[in-house]
Short mmCIF file of C-alpha atoms and ligand atoms in Angstrom, two decimals:
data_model
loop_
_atom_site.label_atom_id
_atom_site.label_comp_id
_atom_site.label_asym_id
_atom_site.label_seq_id
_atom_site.Cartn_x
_atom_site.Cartn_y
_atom_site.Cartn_z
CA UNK A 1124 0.00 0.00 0.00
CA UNK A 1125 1.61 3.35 -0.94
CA UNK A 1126 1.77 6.42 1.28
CA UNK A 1127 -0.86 7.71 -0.71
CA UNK A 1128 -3.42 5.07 -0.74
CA UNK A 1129 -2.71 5.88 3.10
CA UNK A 1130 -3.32 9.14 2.87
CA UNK A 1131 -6.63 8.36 0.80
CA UNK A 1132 -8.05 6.17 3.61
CA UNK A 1133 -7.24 8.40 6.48
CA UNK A 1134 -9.36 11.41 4.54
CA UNK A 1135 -12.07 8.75 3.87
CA UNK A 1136 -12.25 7.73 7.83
CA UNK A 1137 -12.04 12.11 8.80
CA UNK A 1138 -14.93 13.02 6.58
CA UNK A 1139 -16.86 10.12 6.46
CA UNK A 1140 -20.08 9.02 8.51
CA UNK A 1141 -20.10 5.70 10.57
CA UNK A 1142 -22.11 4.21 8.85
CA UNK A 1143 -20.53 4.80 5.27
CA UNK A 1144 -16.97 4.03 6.72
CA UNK A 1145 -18.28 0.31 8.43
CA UNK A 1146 -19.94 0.21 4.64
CA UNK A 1147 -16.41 0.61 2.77
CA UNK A 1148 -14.86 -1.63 5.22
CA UNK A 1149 -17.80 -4.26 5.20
CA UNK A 1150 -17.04 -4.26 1.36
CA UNK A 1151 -13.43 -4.52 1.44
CA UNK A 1152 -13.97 -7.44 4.34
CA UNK A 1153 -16.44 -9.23 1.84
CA UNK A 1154 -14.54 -8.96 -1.14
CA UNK A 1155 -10.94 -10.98 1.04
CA UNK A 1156 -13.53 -13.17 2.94
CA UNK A 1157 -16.60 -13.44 1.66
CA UNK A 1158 -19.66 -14.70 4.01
CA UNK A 1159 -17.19 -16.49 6.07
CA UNK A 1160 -16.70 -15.71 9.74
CA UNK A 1161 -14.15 -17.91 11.28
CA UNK A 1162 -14.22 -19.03 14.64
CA UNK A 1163 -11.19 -19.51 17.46
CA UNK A 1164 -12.36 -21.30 20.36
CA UNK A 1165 -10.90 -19.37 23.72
CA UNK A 1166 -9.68 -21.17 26.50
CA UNK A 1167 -8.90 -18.61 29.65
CA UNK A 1168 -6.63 -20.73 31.27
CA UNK A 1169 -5.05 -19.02 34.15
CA UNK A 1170 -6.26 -15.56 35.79
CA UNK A 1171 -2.81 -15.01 37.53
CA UNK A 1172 -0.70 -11.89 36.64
CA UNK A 1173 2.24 -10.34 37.59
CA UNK A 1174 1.32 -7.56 35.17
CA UNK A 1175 -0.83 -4.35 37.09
CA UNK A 1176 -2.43 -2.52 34.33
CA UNK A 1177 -4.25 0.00 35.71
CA UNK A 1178 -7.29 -0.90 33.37
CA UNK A 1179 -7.25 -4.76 34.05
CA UNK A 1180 -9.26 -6.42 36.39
CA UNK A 1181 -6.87 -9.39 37.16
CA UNK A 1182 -4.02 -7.23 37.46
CA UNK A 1183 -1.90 -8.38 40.80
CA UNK A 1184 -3.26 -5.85 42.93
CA UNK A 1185 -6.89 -6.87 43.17
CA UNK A 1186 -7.36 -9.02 45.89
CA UNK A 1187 -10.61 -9.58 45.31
CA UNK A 1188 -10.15 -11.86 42.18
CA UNK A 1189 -10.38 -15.68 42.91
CA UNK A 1190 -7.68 -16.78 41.08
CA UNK A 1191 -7.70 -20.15 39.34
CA UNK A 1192 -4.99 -21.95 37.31
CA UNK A 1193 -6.23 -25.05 34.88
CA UNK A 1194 -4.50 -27.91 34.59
CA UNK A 1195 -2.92 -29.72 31.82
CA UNK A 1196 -5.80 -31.79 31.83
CA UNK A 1197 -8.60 -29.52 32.30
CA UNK A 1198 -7.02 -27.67 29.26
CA UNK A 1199 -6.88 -30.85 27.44
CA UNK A 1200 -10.53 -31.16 28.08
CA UNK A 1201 -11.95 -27.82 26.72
CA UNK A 1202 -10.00 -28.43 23.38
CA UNK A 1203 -11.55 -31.99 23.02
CA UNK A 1204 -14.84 -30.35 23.36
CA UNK A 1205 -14.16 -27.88 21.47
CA UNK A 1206 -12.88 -30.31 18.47
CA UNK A 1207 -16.21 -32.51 18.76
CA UNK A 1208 -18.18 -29.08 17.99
CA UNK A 1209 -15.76 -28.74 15.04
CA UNK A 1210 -13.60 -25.83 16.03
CA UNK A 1211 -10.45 -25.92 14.24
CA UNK A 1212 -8.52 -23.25 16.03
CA UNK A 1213 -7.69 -22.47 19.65
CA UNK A 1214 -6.47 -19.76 21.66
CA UNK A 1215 -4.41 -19.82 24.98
CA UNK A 1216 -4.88 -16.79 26.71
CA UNK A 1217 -3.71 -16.00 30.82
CA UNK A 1218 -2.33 -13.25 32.89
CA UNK A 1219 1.15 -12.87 32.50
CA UNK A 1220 1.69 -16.36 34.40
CA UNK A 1221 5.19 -18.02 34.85
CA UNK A 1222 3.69 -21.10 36.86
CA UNK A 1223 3.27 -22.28 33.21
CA UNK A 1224 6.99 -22.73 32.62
CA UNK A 1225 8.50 -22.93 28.77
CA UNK A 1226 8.35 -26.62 29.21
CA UNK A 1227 4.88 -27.16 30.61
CA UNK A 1228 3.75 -25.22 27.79
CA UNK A 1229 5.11 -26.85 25.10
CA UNK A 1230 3.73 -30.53 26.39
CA UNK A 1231 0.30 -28.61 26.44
CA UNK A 1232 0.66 -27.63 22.96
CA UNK A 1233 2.02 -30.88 21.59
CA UNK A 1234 -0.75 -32.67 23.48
CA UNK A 1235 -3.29 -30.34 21.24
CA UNK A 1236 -2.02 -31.00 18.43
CA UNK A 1237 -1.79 -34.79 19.00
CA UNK A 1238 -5.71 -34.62 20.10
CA UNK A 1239 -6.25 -32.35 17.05
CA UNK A 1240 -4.43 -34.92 14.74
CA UNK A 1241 -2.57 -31.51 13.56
CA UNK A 1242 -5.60 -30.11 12.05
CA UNK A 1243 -6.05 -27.31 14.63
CA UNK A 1244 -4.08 -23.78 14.81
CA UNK A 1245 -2.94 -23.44 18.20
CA UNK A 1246 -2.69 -19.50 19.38
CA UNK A 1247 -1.04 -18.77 22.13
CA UNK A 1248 -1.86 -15.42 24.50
CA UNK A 1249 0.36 -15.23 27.60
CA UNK A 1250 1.99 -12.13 27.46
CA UNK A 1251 5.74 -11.31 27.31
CA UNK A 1252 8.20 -13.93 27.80
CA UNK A 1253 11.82 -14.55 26.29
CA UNK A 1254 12.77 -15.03 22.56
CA UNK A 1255 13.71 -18.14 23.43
CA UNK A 1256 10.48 -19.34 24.54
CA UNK A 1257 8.51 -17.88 21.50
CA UNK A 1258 10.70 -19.92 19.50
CA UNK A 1259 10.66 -23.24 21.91
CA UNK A 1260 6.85 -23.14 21.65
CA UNK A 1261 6.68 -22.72 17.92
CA UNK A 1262 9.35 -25.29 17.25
CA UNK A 1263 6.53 -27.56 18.91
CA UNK A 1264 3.81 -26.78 17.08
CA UNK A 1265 2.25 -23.24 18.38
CA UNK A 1266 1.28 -21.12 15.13
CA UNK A 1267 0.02 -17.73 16.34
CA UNK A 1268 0.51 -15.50 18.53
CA UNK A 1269 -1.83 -12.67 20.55
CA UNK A 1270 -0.45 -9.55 22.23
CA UNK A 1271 -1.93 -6.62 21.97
CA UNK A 1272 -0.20 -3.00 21.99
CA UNK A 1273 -2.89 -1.52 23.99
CA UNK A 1274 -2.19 2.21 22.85
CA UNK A 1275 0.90 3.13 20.30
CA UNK A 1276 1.00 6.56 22.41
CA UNK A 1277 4.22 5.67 24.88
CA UNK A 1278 3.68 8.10 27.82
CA UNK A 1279 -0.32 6.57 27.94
CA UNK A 1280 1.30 3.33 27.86
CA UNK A 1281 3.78 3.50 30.44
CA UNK A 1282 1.56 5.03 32.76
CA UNK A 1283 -1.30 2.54 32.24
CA UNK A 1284 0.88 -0.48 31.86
CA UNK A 1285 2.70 0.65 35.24
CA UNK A 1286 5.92 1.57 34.14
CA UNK A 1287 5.97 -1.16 31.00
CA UNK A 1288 7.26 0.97 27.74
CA UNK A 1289 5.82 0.65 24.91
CA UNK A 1290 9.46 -0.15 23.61
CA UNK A 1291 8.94 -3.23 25.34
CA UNK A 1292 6.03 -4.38 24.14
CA UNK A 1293 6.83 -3.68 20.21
CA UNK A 1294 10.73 -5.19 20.83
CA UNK A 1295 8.09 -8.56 22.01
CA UNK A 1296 6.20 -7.95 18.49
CA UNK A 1297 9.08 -8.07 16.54
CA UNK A 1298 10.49 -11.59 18.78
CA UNK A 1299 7.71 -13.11 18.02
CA UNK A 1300 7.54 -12.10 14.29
CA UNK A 1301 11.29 -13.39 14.03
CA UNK A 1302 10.07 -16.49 15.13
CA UNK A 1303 7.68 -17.11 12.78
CA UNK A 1304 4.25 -16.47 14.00
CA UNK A 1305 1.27 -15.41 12.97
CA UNK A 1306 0.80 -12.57 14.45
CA UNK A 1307 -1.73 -10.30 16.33
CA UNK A 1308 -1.70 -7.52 18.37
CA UNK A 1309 -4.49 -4.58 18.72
CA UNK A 1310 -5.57 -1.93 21.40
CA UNK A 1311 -8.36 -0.61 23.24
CA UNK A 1312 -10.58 2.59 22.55
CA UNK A 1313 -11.59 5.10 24.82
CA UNK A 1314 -8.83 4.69 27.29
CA UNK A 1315 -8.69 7.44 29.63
CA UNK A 1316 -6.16 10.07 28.32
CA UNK A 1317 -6.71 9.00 24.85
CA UNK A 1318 -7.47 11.33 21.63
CA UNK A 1319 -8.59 11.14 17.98
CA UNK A 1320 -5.33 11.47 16.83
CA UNK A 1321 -3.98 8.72 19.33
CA UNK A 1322 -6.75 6.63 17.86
CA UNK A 1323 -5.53 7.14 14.28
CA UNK A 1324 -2.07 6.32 15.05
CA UNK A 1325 -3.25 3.24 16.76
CA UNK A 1326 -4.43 2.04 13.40
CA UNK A 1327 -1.80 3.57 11.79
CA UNK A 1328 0.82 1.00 14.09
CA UNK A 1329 -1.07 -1.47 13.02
CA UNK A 1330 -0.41 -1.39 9.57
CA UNK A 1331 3.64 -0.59 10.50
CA UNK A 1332 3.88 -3.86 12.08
CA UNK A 1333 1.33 -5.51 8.99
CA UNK A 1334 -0.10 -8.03 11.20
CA UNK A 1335 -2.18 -10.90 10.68
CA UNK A 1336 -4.78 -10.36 13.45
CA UNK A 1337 -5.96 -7.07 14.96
CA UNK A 1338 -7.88 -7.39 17.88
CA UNK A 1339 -10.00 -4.01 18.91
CA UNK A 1340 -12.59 -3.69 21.87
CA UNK A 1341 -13.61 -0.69 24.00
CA UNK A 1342 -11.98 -0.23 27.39
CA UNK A 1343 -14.93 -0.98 29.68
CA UNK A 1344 -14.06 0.72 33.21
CA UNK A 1345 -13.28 -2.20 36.18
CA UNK A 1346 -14.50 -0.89 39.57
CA UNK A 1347 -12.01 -2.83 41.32
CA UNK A 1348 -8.78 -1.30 39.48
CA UNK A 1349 -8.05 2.29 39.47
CA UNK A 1350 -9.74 3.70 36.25
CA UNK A 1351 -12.99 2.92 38.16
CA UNK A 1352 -15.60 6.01 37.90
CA UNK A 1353 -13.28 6.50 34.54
CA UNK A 1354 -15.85 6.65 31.27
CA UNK A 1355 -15.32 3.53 28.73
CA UNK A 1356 -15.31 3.47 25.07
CA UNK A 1357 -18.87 3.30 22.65
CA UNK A 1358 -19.79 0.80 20.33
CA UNK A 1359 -19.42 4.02 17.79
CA UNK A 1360 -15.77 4.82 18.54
CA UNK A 1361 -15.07 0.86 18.31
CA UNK A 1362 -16.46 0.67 14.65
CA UNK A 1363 -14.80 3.33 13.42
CA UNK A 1364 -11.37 1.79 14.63
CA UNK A 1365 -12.32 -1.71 13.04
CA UNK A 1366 -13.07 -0.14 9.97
CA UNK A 1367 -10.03 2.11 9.46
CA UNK A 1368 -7.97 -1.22 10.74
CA UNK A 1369 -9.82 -2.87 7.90
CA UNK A 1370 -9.55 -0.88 5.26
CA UNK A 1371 -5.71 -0.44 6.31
CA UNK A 1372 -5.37 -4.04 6.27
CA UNK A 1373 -7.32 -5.42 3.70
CA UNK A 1374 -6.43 -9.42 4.59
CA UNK A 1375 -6.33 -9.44 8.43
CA UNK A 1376 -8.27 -11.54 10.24
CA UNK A 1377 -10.13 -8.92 12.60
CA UNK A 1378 -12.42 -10.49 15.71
CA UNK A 1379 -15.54 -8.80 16.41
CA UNK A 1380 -14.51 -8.83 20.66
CA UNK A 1381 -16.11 -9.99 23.50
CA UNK A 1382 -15.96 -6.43 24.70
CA UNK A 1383 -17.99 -4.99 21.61
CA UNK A 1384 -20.15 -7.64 22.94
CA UNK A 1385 -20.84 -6.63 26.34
CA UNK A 1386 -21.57 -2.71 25.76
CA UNK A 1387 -23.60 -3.33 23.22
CA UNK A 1388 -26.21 -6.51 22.56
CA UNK A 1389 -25.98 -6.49 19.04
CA UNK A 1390 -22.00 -5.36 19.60
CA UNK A 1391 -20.51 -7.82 17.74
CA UNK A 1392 -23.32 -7.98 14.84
CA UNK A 1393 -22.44 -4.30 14.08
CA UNK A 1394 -18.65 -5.19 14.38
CA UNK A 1395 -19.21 -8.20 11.61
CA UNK A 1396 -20.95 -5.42 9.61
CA UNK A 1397 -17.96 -3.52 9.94
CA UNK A 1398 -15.11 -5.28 8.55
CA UNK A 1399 -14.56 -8.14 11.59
CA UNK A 1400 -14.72 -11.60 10.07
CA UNK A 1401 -13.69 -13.71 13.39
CA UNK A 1402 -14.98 -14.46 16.36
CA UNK A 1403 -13.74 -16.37 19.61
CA UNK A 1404 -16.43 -18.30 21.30
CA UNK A 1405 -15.40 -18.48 25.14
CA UNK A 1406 -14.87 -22.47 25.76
CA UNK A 1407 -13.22 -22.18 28.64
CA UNK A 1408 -15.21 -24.06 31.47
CA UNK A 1409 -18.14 -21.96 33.42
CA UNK A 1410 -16.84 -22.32 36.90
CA UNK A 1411 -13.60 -20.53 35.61
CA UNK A 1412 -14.51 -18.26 33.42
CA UNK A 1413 -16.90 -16.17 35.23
CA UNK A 1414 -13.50 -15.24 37.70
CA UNK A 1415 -11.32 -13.99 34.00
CA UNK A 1416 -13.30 -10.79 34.58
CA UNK A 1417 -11.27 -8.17 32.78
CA UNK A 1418 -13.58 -5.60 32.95
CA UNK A 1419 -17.42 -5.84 34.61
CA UNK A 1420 -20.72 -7.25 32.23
CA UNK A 1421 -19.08 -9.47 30.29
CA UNK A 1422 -20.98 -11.65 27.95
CA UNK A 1423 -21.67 -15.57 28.04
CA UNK A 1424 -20.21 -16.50 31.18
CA UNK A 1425 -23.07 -18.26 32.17
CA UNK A 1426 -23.26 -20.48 29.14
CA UNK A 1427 -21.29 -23.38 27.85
CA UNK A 1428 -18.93 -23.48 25.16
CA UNK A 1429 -21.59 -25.53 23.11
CA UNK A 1430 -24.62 -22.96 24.12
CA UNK A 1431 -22.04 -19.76 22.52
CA UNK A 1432 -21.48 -21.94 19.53
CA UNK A 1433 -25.16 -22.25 18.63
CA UNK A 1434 -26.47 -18.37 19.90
CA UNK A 1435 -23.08 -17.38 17.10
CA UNK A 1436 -24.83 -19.10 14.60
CA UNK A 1437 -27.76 -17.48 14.61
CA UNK A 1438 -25.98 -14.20 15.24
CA UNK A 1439 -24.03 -14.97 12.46
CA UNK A 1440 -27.09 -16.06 9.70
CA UNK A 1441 -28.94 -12.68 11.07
CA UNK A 1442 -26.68 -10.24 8.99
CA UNK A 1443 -25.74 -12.04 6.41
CA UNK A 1444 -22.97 -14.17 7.07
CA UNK A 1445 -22.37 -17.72 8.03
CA UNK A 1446 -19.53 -19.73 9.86
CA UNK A 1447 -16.48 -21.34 8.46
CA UNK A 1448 -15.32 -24.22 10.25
CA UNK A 1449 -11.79 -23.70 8.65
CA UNK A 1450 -8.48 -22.44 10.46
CA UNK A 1451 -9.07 -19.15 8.72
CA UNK A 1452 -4.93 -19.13 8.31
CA UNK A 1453 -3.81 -15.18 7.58
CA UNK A 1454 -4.06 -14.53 4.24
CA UNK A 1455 -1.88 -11.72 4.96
CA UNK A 1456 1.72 -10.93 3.90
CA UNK A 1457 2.60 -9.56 7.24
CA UNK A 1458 5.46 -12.48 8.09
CA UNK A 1459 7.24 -12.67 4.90
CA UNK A 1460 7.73 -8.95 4.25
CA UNK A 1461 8.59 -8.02 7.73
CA UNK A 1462 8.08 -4.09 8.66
CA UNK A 1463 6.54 -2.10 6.48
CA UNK A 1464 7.72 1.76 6.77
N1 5AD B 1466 -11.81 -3.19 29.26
C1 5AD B 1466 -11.69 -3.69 28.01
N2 5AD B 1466 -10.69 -4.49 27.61
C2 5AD B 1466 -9.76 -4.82 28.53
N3 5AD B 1466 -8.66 -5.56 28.42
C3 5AD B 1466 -8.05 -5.59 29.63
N4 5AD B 1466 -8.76 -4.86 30.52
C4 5AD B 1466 -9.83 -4.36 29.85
C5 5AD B 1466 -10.91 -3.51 30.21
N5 5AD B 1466 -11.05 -3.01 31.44
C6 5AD B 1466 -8.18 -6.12 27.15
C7 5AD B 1466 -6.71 -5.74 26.89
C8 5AD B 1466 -6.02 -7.09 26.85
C9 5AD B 1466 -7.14 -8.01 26.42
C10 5AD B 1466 -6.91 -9.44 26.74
O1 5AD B 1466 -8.25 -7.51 27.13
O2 5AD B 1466 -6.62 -5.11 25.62
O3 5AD B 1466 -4.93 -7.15 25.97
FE1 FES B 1467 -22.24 -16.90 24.26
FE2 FES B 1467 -24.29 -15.91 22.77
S1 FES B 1467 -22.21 -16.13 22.25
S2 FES B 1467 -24.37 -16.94 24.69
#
């Protein structure tokens, strides 16, 4: 994409309507993707951190989570039902969590892909950790991996990310991308502190670091951290992001979130209609996944993996779309070309 074409889409997002940008971007989604709306099945599998965002609910500080950690085999478990409904690709996703050691990790992920026969993409979402284990993990089977930026502005960062630099968080991006991942990475809107021009840049990193996934949600205030009282992002200011992400990066495989979800009923409808074409049923198991409460209201944590699957479907078939059962690989370009200036 030339600097121009660039230039082209940011004018289109600053003079455009909502609802004509989500309609460029619901085009340009369509045209890469078709009906299809792939699904990752999520499996929340430890709420320990030693991270303290100031936005996160988990984050170390608040003692009021009941932390849970699953085992190997309760893991195990959630993929196998996941693999009898069909799903074809599974994330890993904890607080930054080093109980889970390099090597208990990569018998997890082996396991997977034994029960998966290799069919399944296994993404992995645990936060910073060394080169060495990115590539340990990938040598074993792991084929994407989730970390988002959270804002490209560095002061917001550091001071919501208590003290962790952005620096630190893109030198992780570019590990992992050395190792070979698929790779995804994203932010939150309406972060306390943030402006228009933050949000444009946001995008804007987004297509620097030509990923494969881009995961976008609005920050959705957690009375137990200390942005509580704070005000969250809308359901507007989250399909405007998607959009411009979309229309920035044409072949990325963009989730409609959880979050989008839970301020918003039809959240993730109006995402899909926006240039999302992914979503991530939570399958991780209903006594544990009602305490991974990043933020307060969220969605489905009363209902099995199985019950999510079937209420998506419908969701899905009510604007025009219909599930893929496939791994819905990148069909991006991100990995090969490295850093695009
Ligand atoms: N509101 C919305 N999203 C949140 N996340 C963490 N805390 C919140 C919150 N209060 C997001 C972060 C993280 C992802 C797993 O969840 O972007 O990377
Ligand atoms: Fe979980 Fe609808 S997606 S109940």
């Amino acid at each position: 994409m030339s600097k121009q074409e660039i230039e082209e889409i940011l004018a289109f997002y600053h003079n455009s309507s909502t609802q004509d940008l989500a309609r460029r971007a619901d085009t340009v989604c369509r045209m890469n993707y078709g009906n299809a709306v792939y699904l990752r099945g999520l499996i929340e599998f430890s709420n320990h951190c030693h991270s303290d965002c100031l936005y996160c609910g988990i984050r170390k500080s608040n003692d009021k989570v009941v932390r849970y950690r699953m085992s190997k085999e309760e893991i195990l478990d959630a993929v196998r039902m996941g693999k009898d409904c069909g799903l074809k690709s599974f994330v890993l996703q904890s607080g930054e969590d080093s109980f889970y050691t390099c090597d208990l990790l990569c018998d997890i992920i082996q396991a997977i892909k034994e029960i998966t026969q290799g069919q399944a993409a296994v993404t992995l979402s645990c936060g910073i950790r060394s080169k060495q284990q990115y590539a340990q993990w990938k040598a074993v089977g792991a084929d994407r991996y989730l970390m988002r930026f959270e804002t490209s502005d560095p002061d917001l960062h550091e001071r919501l990310r208590h003290g962790i630099s952005l620096k630190r968080r893109l030198q992780a991006l570019e590990d992992l991308k050395e190792c070979g991942y698929e790779l995804g990475s994203g932010y939150m809107v309406g972060l306390p502190g943030e402006t228009e021009e933050m949000r444009v840049n946001n995008a804007l990193l987004c297509h620097k670091l030509q990923l494969d996934m881009v995961g976008i949600g609005p920050f959705i205030p957690n009375q137990d951290t200390p942005l509580a009282g704070q005000g969250g992002g809308s359901i507007e200011m989250t399909i405007r992001a998607v959009s411009l992400v979309r229309l920035l990066l044409p072949k990325a495989n963009i989730p409609a979130t959880t979050a989008a979800g839970s301020i918003d009923p039809q959240g993730r409808e109006k995402i899909l209609q926006a240039g999302a074409n992914v979503l991530m049923p939570n399958i991780t198991p209903v006594l544990q996944k009602k305490n991974y409460l990043l933020y307060p209201d969220k969605i489905c944590l009363d209902e099995d993996g199985l019950k999510c699957l079937n209420c998506l479907k419908y969701r899905v078939l009510s604007i025009n779309k219909s599930i893929s059962l496939e791994r819905g690989d990148s069909l991006g370009i991100g990995m090969k070309n490295g850093l695009c200036e």
